[in-house]
Tab-separated table of C-alpha atoms in Angstrom:
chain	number	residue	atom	x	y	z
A	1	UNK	CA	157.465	124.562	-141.513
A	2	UNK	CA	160.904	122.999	-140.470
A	3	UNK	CA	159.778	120.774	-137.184
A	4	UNK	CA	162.732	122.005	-136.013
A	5	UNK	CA	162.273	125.030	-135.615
A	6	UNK	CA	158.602	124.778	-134.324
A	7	UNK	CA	159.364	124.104	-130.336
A	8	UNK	CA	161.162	127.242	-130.391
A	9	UNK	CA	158.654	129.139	-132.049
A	10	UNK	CA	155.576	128.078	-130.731
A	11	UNK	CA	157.101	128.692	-127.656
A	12	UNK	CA	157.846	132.519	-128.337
A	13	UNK	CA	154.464	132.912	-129.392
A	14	UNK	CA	153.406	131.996	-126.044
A	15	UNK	CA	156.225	133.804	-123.840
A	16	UNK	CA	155.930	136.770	-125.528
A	17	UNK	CA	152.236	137.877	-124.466
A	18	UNK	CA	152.348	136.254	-121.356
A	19	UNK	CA	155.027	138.543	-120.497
A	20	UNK	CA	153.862	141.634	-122.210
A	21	UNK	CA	150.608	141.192	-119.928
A	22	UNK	CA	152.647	140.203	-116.732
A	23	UNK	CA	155.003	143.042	-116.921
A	24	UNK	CA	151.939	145.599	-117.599
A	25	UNK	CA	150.155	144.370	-115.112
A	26	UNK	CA	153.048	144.198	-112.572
A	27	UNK	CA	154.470	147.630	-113.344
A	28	UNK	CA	150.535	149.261	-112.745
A	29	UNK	CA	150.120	147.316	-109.955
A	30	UNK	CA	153.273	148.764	-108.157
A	31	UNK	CA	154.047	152.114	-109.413
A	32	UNK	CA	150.707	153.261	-111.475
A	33	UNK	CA	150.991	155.105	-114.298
A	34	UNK	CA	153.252	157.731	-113.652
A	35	UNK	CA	155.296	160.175	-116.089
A	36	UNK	CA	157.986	157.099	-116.848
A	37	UNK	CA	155.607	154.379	-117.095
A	38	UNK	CA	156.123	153.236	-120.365
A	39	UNK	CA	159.616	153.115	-120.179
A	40	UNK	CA	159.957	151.431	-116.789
A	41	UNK	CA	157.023	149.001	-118.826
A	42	UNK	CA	159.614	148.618	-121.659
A	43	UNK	CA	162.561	148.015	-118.921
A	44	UNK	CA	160.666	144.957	-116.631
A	45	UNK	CA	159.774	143.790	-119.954
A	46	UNK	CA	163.236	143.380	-122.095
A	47	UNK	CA	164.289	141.712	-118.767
A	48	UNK	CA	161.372	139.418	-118.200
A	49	UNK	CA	161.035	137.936	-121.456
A	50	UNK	CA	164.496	136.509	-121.995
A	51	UNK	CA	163.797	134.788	-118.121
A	52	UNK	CA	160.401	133.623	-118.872
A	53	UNK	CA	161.753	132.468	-122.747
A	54	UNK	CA	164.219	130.133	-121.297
A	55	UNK	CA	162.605	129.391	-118.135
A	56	UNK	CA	160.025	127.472	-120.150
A	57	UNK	CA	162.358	125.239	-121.792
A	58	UNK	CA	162.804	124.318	-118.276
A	59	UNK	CA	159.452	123.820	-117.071
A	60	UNK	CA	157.111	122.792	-120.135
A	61	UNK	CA	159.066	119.163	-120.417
A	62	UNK	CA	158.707	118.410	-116.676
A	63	UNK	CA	155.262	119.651	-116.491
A	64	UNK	CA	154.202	117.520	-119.290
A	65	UNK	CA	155.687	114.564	-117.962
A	66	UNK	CA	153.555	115.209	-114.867
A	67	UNK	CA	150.459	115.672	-116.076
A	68	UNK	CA	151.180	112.644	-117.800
A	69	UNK	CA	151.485	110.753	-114.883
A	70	UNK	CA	148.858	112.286	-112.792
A	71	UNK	CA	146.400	111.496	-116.141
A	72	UNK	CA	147.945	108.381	-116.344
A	73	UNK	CA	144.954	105.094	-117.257
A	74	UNK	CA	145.071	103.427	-113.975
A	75	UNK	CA	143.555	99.820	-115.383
A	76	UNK	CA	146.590	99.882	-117.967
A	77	UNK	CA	148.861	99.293	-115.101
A	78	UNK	CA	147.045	96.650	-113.377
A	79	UNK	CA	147.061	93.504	-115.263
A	80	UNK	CA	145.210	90.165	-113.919
């Protein structure tokens, strides 16, 4: 596989159920399931992907540089 193209991917694969769960769970949650629930599902869905899709090209870099530093080896830092 093209490395390239793996970020991208691998990151799809992991938006993509996140947000099919969120938005079921969401759209029960608040309305139930009522005679339009599966389109109001399909609706808070084709919106919530795209969001969550580039919202975690956002967030995954900046969260891995954290943990990072909060797992950081404090005796590497201190020399004597």
């Amino acid at each position: 596989m093209n490395k390239k193209h793996f970020k991208y991917i691998n990151t799809l694969f992991v938006v993509l159920p996140m947000t099919l769960i969120m938005a079921f769970v969401g759209l029960i949650r608040n309305y139930g399931f009522g005679e339009d629930w599966f389109f109001k599902f399909l609706n808070a869905w084709s919106i919530m992907l795209p969001v969550a899709y580039l919202s975690a090209f956002l967030i995954i870099p900046r969260a891995r540089k954290l943990a990072e530093k909060a797992t950081k080896d404090k005796t590497q830092s201190v020399q004597l």
